[in-house]
Tab-separated table of C-alpha atoms and ligand atoms in Angstrom:
chain	number	residue	atom	x	y	z
O	9	MET	CA	-38.118	16.642	22.159
O	10	PRO	CA	-36.291	13.449	20.970
O	11	ASP	CA	-36.871	13.282	17.122
O	12	THR	CA	-34.315	11.066	16.119
O	13	ASN	CA	-34.422	7.696	18.494
O	14	ASP	CA	-37.269	6.151	16.596
O	15	ASP	CA	-36.728	7.631	12.998
O	16	PRO	CA	-33.322	6.670	11.467
O	17	SER	CA	-33.983	8.208	8.149
O	18	ARG	CA	-34.727	11.552	10.021
O	19	PHE	CA	-31.507	11.191	11.874
O	20	ARG	CA	-29.650	10.395	8.679
O	21	SER	CA	-31.040	13.544	7.141
O	22	ILE	CA	-29.985	15.964	10.058
O	23	LEU	CA	-26.441	14.528	10.121
O	24	THR	CA	-26.176	14.872	6.350
O	25	GLU	CA	-27.458	18.510	6.558
O	26	TRP	CA	-24.789	19.503	9.128
O	27	ARG	CA	-22.074	17.735	6.987
O	28	HIS	CA	-23.015	19.411	3.805
O	29	ASP	CA	-23.065	22.690	5.759
O	30	LEU	CA	-19.557	22.136	7.158
O	31	HIS	CA	-18.147	20.852	4.016
O	32	ARG	CA	-19.492	23.844	2.319
O	33	HIS	CA	-17.575	26.222	4.789
O	34	PRO	CA	-14.228	24.651	5.624
O	35	GLU	CA	-11.680	26.252	7.948
O	36	LEU	CA	-8.015	25.821	8.807
O	37	GLY	CA	-5.748	25.080	11.426
O	38	PHE	CA	-6.909	27.172	14.327
O	39	ASP	CA	-8.929	29.524	12.418
O	40	VAL	CA	-12.057	27.446	12.771
O	41	ALA	CA	-14.364	30.023	14.409
O	42	ARG	CA	-17.649	29.365	12.401
O	43	THR	CA	-17.320	25.620	12.941
O	44	ALA	CA	-16.380	25.823	16.474
O	45	GLY	CA	-19.371	28.174	17.024
O	46	PHE	CA	-21.585	25.874	15.012
O	47	VAL	CA	-20.434	22.842	17.446
O	48	ALA	CA	-20.635	24.877	20.706
O	49	ASP	CA	-24.444	26.115	19.518
O	50	SER	CA	-25.654	22.486	18.545
O	51	LEU	CA	-24.227	21.076	22.099
O	52	ARG	CA	-25.893	23.972	24.085
O	53	ASP	CA	-28.879	23.065	22.090
O	54	PHE	CA	-28.692	19.236	23.096
O	55	GLY	CA	-28.339	20.718	26.742
O	56	LEU	CA	-24.873	20.060	27.330
O	57	SER	CA	-22.581	22.034	29.363
O	58	VAL	CA	-20.164	23.879	26.815
O	59	GLN	CA	-16.526	25.281	27.058
O	60	GLU	CA	-15.413	27.188	24.351
O	61	GLY	CA	-12.011	28.271	23.318
O	62	ILE	CA	-9.731	25.665	25.218
O	63	GLY	CA	-6.738	25.768	22.986
O	64	GLY	CA	-8.948	26.882	20.060
O	65	GLY	CA	-11.431	23.915	20.450
O	66	VAL	CA	-14.819	23.124	22.129
O	67	VAL	CA	-15.692	20.729	24.837
O	68	GLY	CA	-19.212	19.682	25.648
O	69	VAL	CA	-20.082	17.713	29.002
O	70	LEU	CA	-22.928	15.453	29.166
O	71	ARG	CA	-23.236	13.728	32.863
O	72	ARG	CA	-25.565	11.670	34.385
O	73	GLY	CA	-25.069	10.111	37.742
O	74	ASN	CA	-21.654	9.830	39.110
O	75	GLY	CA	-19.962	7.050	37.028
O	76	PRO	CA	-16.682	7.154	35.300
O	77	SER	CA	-15.664	9.579	32.540
O	78	ILE	CA	-15.124	8.728	28.861
O	79	GLY	CA	-13.708	11.342	26.340
O	80	LEU	CA	-14.674	11.360	22.473
O	81	ARG	CA	-12.900	13.160	20.081
O	82	ALA	CA	-13.237	14.720	16.690
O	83	ASP	CA	-11.330	17.071	14.524
O	84	MET	CA	-12.831	19.995	13.059
O	85	ASP	CA	-10.032	21.535	10.661
O	86	ALA	CA	-9.906	21.431	6.702
O	87	LEU	CA	-6.892	21.724	4.372
O	88	ALA	CA	-5.323	24.389	1.854
O	89	ILE	CA	-6.574	22.394	-1.415
O	90	GLN	CA	-8.818	23.845	-4.009
O	91	GLU	CA	-11.813	21.521	-4.158
O	92	GLU	CA	-12.427	19.873	-7.664
O	93	ASN	CA	-15.808	18.535	-6.980
O	94	THR	CA	-19.080	20.254	-8.367
O	95	PHE	CA	-21.739	18.722	-6.322
O	96	GLY	CA	-24.190	21.194	-4.346
O	97	HIS	CA	-22.312	20.779	-1.215
O	98	ALA	CA	-18.706	21.687	-2.532
O	99	SER	CA	-16.670	24.227	-0.709
O	100	THR	CA	-17.645	27.679	-1.069
O	101	MET	CA	-14.132	29.079	0.023
O	102	PRO	CA	-11.505	29.108	-2.684
O	103	GLY	CA	-8.208	27.153	-1.866
O	104	ARG	CA	-9.846	25.411	1.149
O	105	MET	CA	-11.729	21.892	1.420
O	106	HIS	CA	-12.634	19.213	3.642
O	107	ALA	CA	-10.512	16.573	1.870
O	108	CYS	CA	-9.911	14.581	5.116
O	109	GLY	CA	-13.315	13.681	5.921
O	110	HIS	CA	-13.048	16.050	9.484
O	111	ASP	CA	-16.598	17.410	8.250
O	112	GLY	CA	-17.825	13.936	8.878
O	113	HIS	CA	-15.997	13.319	11.980
O	114	THR	CA	-17.655	16.416	13.305
O	115	ALA	CA	-20.993	15.751	12.144
O	116	MET	CA	-20.866	12.200	13.589
O	117	LEU	CA	-19.589	13.004	17.061
O	118	LEU	CA	-22.395	15.994	17.020
O	119	GLY	CA	-25.029	13.028	15.950
O	120	ALA	CA	-23.878	10.885	19.069
O	121	ALA	CA	-23.938	13.940	21.459
O	122	LYS	CA	-27.810	14.599	20.209
O	123	ARG	CA	-28.733	11.033	20.683
O	124	LEU	CA	-26.958	10.510	24.207
O	125	SER	CA	-28.655	13.735	25.519
O	126	GLU	CA	-32.028	12.442	24.222
O	127	GLU	CA	-31.809	8.883	25.529
O	128	GLY	CA	-29.422	9.196	28.528
O	129	GLY	CA	-29.466	5.612	30.131
O	130	PHE	CA	-25.957	5.938	31.323
O	131	ASP	CA	-24.106	6.484	34.701
O	132	GLY	CA	-21.417	8.636	34.293
O	133	GLU	CA	-19.758	11.619	32.211
O	134	ILE	CA	-19.184	11.948	28.419
O	135	VAL	CA	-16.638	14.484	27.579
O	136	PHE	CA	-17.262	15.538	23.935
O	137	ILE	CA	-13.913	17.009	22.392
O	138	PHE	CA	-13.664	19.008	19.096
O	139	GLN	CA	-10.417	20.072	18.124
O	140	PRO	CA	-8.698	22.474	15.683
O	141	ALA	CA	-5.613	22.029	13.686
O	142	GLU	CA	-5.312	18.241	13.429
O	143	GLU	CA	-3.372	18.435	10.096
O	144	HIS	CA	-0.433	20.169	11.397
O	145	GLY	CA	-0.478	18.339	14.577
O	146	GLN	CA	-0.781	21.083	16.708
O	147	GLY	CA	-4.547	21.100	18.221
O	148	ALA	CA	-4.505	18.352	20.373
O	149	LYS	CA	-1.259	19.726	22.152
O	150	ALA	CA	-2.835	23.255	22.280
O	151	MET	CA	-5.978	21.914	23.910
O	152	MET	CA	-4.123	19.902	26.340
O	153	ALA	CA	-1.662	22.823	27.065
O	154	ASP	CA	-4.925	24.524	27.899
O	155	GLY	CA	-5.840	22.108	30.689
O	156	LEU	CA	-8.037	19.930	28.425
O	157	PHE	CA	-7.351	16.754	30.836
O	158	ASP	CA	-6.787	18.939	34.113
O	159	ARG	CA	-10.602	20.350	33.789
O	160	TYR	CA	-11.997	17.118	32.227
O	161	PRO	CA	-9.963	14.034	33.843
O	162	VAL	CA	-11.399	11.295	31.638
O	163	ASP	CA	-10.504	7.886	32.121
O	164	ALA	CA	-10.144	6.771	28.581
O	165	VAL	CA	-10.129	8.837	25.523
O	166	TYR	CA	-11.314	7.711	21.739
O	167	ALA	CA	-11.157	8.918	18.245
O	168	LEU	CA	-11.953	7.813	14.690
O	169	HIS	CA	-11.013	8.551	11.167
O	170	ASN	CA	-12.686	7.574	7.854
O	171	MET	CA	-10.645	5.524	5.644
O	172	PRO	CA	-11.351	5.306	1.883
O	173	SER	CA	-9.347	2.100	1.635
O	174	ILE	CA	-11.780	0.132	3.729
O	175	PRO	CA	-14.973	-0.896	2.609
O	176	ALA	CA	-17.898	1.452	4.000
O	177	GLY	CA	-19.089	0.936	7.490
O	178	HIS	CA	-16.354	-1.765	8.267
O	179	VAL	CA	-13.885	-0.821	11.359
O	180	ALA	CA	-10.449	-1.572	11.636
O	181	VAL	CA	-8.754	-1.264	14.952
O	182	ARG	CA	-5.377	-2.935	16.438
O	183	PRO	CA	-3.860	-3.063	19.994
O	184	GLY	CA	-0.429	-0.946	20.141
O	185	PRO	CA	0.762	1.307	17.302
O	186	ILE	CA	-1.958	1.950	14.588
O	187	MET	CA	-0.405	5.245	13.196
O	188	ALA	CA	3.358	6.414	12.965
O	189	CYS	CA	5.106	9.483	14.599
O	190	GLU	CA	6.323	12.110	12.067
O	191	ASP	CA	9.848	13.582	13.040
O	192	ASN	CA	11.245	16.410	10.482
O	193	PHE	CA	14.805	16.822	10.062
O	194	GLU	CA	17.017	19.559	8.215
O	195	ILE	CA	20.713	18.969	7.482
O	196	VAL	CA	22.778	22.042	6.723
O	197	ILE	CA	26.268	20.960	5.096
O	198	GLN	CA	28.745	23.617	5.002
O	199	GLY	CA	31.636	23.409	2.567
O	200	LYS	CA	33.860	25.956	0.664
O	201	GLY	CA	32.416	27.021	-2.487
O	202	GLY	CA	34.493	28.036	-5.605
O	203	HIS	CA	35.119	27.834	-9.399
O	204	ALA	CA	33.681	24.327	-11.005
O	205	ALA	CA	36.933	23.983	-12.908
O	206	LEU	CA	39.161	24.219	-9.515
O	207	PRO	CA	37.610	21.621	-7.105
O	208	HIS	CA	40.889	20.824	-5.297
O	209	MET	CA	40.340	24.790	-4.097
O	210	THR	CA	36.989	23.981	-2.716
O	211	VAL	CA	35.182	21.736	-0.158
O	212	ASP	CA	32.201	20.364	-2.359
O	213	PRO	CA	28.851	20.266	-0.288
O	214	ILE	CA	27.191	18.579	-3.312
O	215	VAL	CA	29.375	15.511	-3.051
O	216	VAL	CA	28.900	15.386	0.869
O	217	GLY	CA	25.387	15.688	0.737
O	218	SER	CA	25.124	13.223	-1.871
O	219	GLU	CA	26.992	10.915	0.505
O	220	ILE	CA	25.080	11.627	3.448
O	221	VAL	CA	21.716	10.972	1.580
O	222	LEU	CA	22.942	7.516	0.454
O	223	SER	CA	24.411	6.882	4.150
O	224	LEU	CA	21.213	7.463	5.880
O	225	GLN	CA	19.305	4.959	3.992
O	226	THR	CA	21.514	2.537	6.100
O	227	LEU	CA	19.782	3.555	9.247
O	228	ALA	CA	16.617	1.679	8.233
O	229	SER	CA	18.264	-1.194	6.623
O	230	ARG	CA	21.329	-2.052	8.674
O	231	HIS	CA	20.989	-0.293	12.080
O	232	LEU	CA	17.159	-0.827	12.954
O	233	ASP	CA	15.480	-3.699	13.783
O	234	PRO	CA	13.927	-5.173	10.631
O	235	LEU	CA	10.836	-6.344	12.335
O	236	GLU	CA	10.045	-2.507	13.562
O	237	PRO	CA	8.926	-0.725	10.577
O	238	CYS	CA	10.070	2.906	10.014
O	239	VAL	CA	10.893	5.467	6.773
O	240	LEU	CA	13.222	7.890	6.236
O	241	SER	CA	12.879	10.295	3.233
O	242	VAL	CA	15.140	12.798	2.317
O	243	THR	CA	12.841	15.160	0.449
O	244	ASP	CA	14.705	18.246	-0.364
O	245	PHE	CA	18.325	18.918	-1.701
O	246	HIS	CA	18.510	22.345	-1.665
O	247	VAL	CA	21.280	24.293	-3.418
O	248	ASP	CA	21.547	28.039	-4.522
O	249	ALA	CA	23.086	26.885	-7.681
O	250	THR	CA	24.923	28.522	-10.800
O	251	ARG	CA	25.978	25.897	-13.411
O	252	ASN	CA	29.810	26.879	-12.976
O	253	VAL	CA	30.241	27.299	-9.537
O	254	ILE	CA	30.479	24.871	-6.684
O	255	PRO	CA	28.286	26.027	-4.045
O	256	ASP	CA	29.285	26.815	-0.219
O	257	LYS	CA	26.577	25.355	1.091
O	258	VAL	CA	23.763	22.345	0.740
O	259	VAL	CA	20.640	22.035	3.012
O	260	LEU	CA	18.833	18.612	3.013
O	261	ARG	CA	15.196	18.324	4.499
O	262	GLY	CA	13.057	15.279	5.089
O	263	ASP	CA	10.657	13.191	6.841
O	264	VAL	CA	10.834	10.397	9.288
O	265	ARG	CA	8.071	7.985	10.274
O	266	ALA	CA	8.392	5.340	12.780
O	267	PHE	CA	6.170	3.601	15.568
O	268	THR	CA	7.985	3.637	18.864
O	269	PRO	CA	10.140	6.269	20.835
O	270	ARG	CA	13.103	3.977	20.689
O	271	GLN	CA	13.261	4.028	16.798
O	272	GLN	CA	12.743	7.673	16.724
O	273	SER	CA	16.057	8.272	19.412
O	274	ALA	CA	17.990	5.666	17.303
O	275	ILE	CA	17.193	7.293	14.180
O	276	GLU	CA	18.094	10.958	15.358
O	277	ASP	CA	21.521	9.871	16.860
O	278	GLY	CA	22.225	7.845	13.514
O	279	MET	CA	21.549	10.795	11.475
O	280	ARG	CA	23.843	12.861	13.705
O	281	ARG	CA	26.414	10.623	13.392
O	282	ILE	CA	26.328	9.764	9.863
O	283	ALA	CA	26.065	13.687	9.053
O	284	GLU	CA	28.723	14.994	11.198
O	285	GLY	CA	30.897	11.886	10.474
O	286	VAL	CA	30.814	11.793	6.525
O	287	ALA	CA	30.957	15.796	6.593
O	288	ALA	CA	34.024	15.714	8.722
O	289	ALA	CA	35.757	13.101	6.510
O	290	HIS	CA	35.549	15.811	3.704
O	291	GLY	CA	36.641	18.534	5.671
O	292	ALA	CA	32.905	19.891	5.879
O	293	SER	CA	30.524	20.488	8.662
O	294	ALA	CA	27.055	19.366	9.141
O	295	ASP	CA	24.522	20.850	11.424
O	296	VAL	CA	21.495	18.762	12.109
O	297	ILE	CA	18.114	20.077	13.235
O	298	TYR	CA	15.762	17.193	14.160
O	299	THR	CA	12.079	17.913	15.365
O	300	HIS	CA	9.161	15.735	16.650
O	301	GLU	CA	5.842	16.891	14.823
O	302	PHE	CA	3.364	13.960	15.659
O	303	ALA	CA	3.849	11.050	18.281
O	304	ALA	CA	2.986	7.553	17.009
O	305	THR	CA	-0.718	6.922	17.753
O	306	ILE	CA	-0.604	3.646	20.198
O	307	ASN	CA	-3.817	1.990	21.435
O	308	ASP	CA	-4.087	0.741	24.829
O	309	ALA	CA	-4.815	-2.954	24.444
O	310	ALA	CA	-8.157	-3.191	26.546
O	311	ALA	CA	-9.373	-0.165	24.953
O	312	ALA	CA	-8.743	-1.423	21.403
O	313	GLU	CA	-10.204	-4.780	22.356
O	314	GLN	CA	-13.333	-2.650	23.751
O	315	VAL	CA	-13.777	-0.716	20.252
O	316	ALA	CA	-13.471	-4.201	18.425
O	317	ALA	CA	-16.260	-5.697	20.709
O	318	THR	CA	-18.431	-2.714	20.396
O	319	ALA	CA	-18.042	-2.573	16.417
O	320	SER	CA	-18.829	-6.195	16.376
O	321	ARG	CA	-22.014	-5.759	18.205
O	322	VAL	CA	-22.992	-2.607	16.099
O	323	LEU	CA	-21.906	-3.874	12.641
O	324	GLY	CA	-21.521	-7.775	12.863
O	325	PRO	CA	-18.147	-9.363	13.259
O	326	ASP	CA	-17.326	-9.971	9.718
O	327	ARG	CA	-17.219	-6.327	9.463
O	328	VAL	CA	-14.533	-5.594	12.170
O	329	ASP	CA	-10.949	-6.064	11.344
O	330	LYS	CA	-9.335	-6.265	15.186
O	331	ASP	CA	-5.733	-6.645	14.162
O	332	CYS	CA	-5.641	-4.330	11.084
O	333	ARG	CA	-2.205	-3.259	9.454
O	334	PRO	CA	-0.839	-0.071	11.035
O	335	VAL	CA	-0.788	3.230	8.956
O	336	MET	CA	2.625	4.954	8.076
O	337	ALA	CA	0.557	8.541	8.303
O	338	SER	CA	0.263	10.344	11.315
O	339	GLU	CA	-2.382	11.799	13.362
O	340	ASP	CA	-2.017	13.975	16.278
O	341	PHE	CA	-4.456	12.150	18.556
O	342	GLY	CA	-1.300	10.414	19.310
O	343	PHE	CA	-0.370	13.193	21.775
O	344	MET	CA	-3.673	12.409	23.599
O	345	LEU	CA	-2.927	8.678	23.971
O	346	GLU	CA	0.451	9.854	25.587
O	347	ARG	CA	-1.628	11.349	28.342
O	348	LYS	CA	-4.681	8.864	28.313
O	349	PRO	CA	-5.624	5.233	27.856
O	350	GLY	CA	-8.004	5.038	24.934
O	351	CYS	CA	-8.175	3.816	21.298
O	352	TYR	CA	-8.022	5.258	17.637
O	353	PHE	CA	-9.815	3.296	15.202
O	354	LEU	CA	-10.482	3.626	11.362
O	355	LEU	CA	-14.034	3.544	9.986
O	356	GLY	CA	-14.223	2.552	6.342
O	357	ASN	CA	-15.443	5.112	3.935
O	358	GLY	CA	-15.784	2.891	0.987
O	359	GLY	CA	-13.209	1.934	-1.693
O	360	THR	CA	-15.732	2.634	-4.672
O	361	GLY	CA	-18.210	5.124	-5.548
O	362	PRO	CA	-18.588	8.462	-3.141
O	363	GLY	CA	-15.224	8.707	-1.390
O	364	GLY	CA	-13.511	6.281	-3.351
O	365	CYS	CA	-10.359	8.704	-3.861
O	366	GLY	CA	-7.778	9.013	-1.484
O	367	LEU	CA	-7.742	11.406	1.635
O	368	HIS	CA	-6.110	14.738	0.707
O	369	SER	CA	-7.403	14.462	-2.994
O	370	PRO	CA	-9.230	17.511	-4.464
O	371	ASN	CA	-11.710	15.214	-5.539
O	372	TYR	CA	-12.477	13.714	-1.925
O	373	ASP	CA	-15.690	13.700	-0.109
O	374	PHE	CA	-17.010	11.908	3.003
O	375	ASN	CA	-19.450	9.218	2.514
O	376	ASP	CA	-22.936	10.276	3.838
O	377	ASP	CA	-23.803	6.545	4.192
O	378	ILE	CA	-21.390	6.024	7.261
O	379	LEU	CA	-22.647	9.314	8.939
O	380	THR	CA	-24.928	7.144	11.282
O	381	ILE	CA	-22.808	4.239	11.370
O	382	GLY	CA	-20.262	6.407	13.157
O	383	ALA	CA	-22.840	8.006	15.350
O	384	ASP	CA	-24.044	4.340	16.105
O	385	LEU	CA	-20.510	3.510	17.082
O	386	TRP	CA	-20.123	6.405	19.611
O	387	VAL	CA	-23.353	5.819	21.184
O	388	GLN	CA	-22.541	1.864	21.764
O	389	LEU	CA	-19.178	2.443	22.967
O	390	VAL	CA	-20.311	4.956	25.735
O	391	ARG	CA	-23.102	2.330	26.698
O	392	ASP	CA	-20.326	-0.216	26.782
O	393	CYS	CA	-17.664	1.591	28.697
O	394	LEU	CA	-20.226	3.282	31.160
O	395	PRO	CA	-22.377	1.435	33.666
O	396	ALA	CA	-26.272	1.665	32.866
O	397	GLU	CA	-28.095	4.220	34.621
O	398	GLY	CA	-29.613	3.355	38.012
L	428	ZN	ZN1	-5.666	14.825	6.857
L	429	ZN	ZN1	-7.695	13.676	8.898
């Protein structure tokens, strides 16, 4: 029986109860059996057709009539962080916590599934996608590799993330790139070690490595279009050091963020040219390993416009930023947007009070005040994207 449509406070307390339970029991990466089990049981309770174990995730399908199909995605995984909060719903698992608010994302999407299953009124199919392993960029790829969009060929796919720097219950979205890609690199510089007092008998990889670190900074500042932002950070300069020995080898590691595949390949090509060229100039060699960890999250223009229109209807236009600044962090929903048109948007978690600290902080907590707002946004988005029943 519908028990939430006419009673907002009851709906809120159900979502809060789910969210707190998920928060108490955080799980990591692909090891999300308890969370996925809870999601699958709940979706079955609401009368959805449920498929478990798709790339480690759960899919619930709600169909009415023969209209188009829309995918809505939430992430279920937590982080390997020791929670410092002491409230009643703090993590019961040492060294793990929901510090990114994925507990809230899961509760909001389940809330939307509950309401839409009770209320109906649409003509089409809603595919509720609950993915594991967002934090390390593997879950979306695993679900797609396991046939997510072959089994459920949605016309468009949507996701949201809570954002502590945005006022609670406000939405930020933009057409085009909204989150950056993440690439990682490792450069192994091979020189020739020897006595610190006899440098002429060696090829010093520390001097070569230092020059490479500085030269890499010219990629963003001198080689790429300044109107297309990107970041290249060398985050590790590793040497097996002894104070009076020039080492054989230096390993540099680091991280690249950008918004277009063109920038990614320009940075990779430039990095190989600089590392190999600088090393060769000094009689050393450099081997570059460059990997793509997260795709940039690039919104379809029409889908972003739809999200802005839906959010304006639910929250009022004053609470919707339709052209927000993109974020330099990364999100593995970008891989889904490489396959399907759609939109990723941000829901303000509040800058002060509950949830006032940053994502991935040991004091983070999802703001329960936005649980029903997120569920309302999902419900309205479905109603705006699918034709009305009958
Ligand atoms: Zn995160
Ligand atoms: Zn997250």
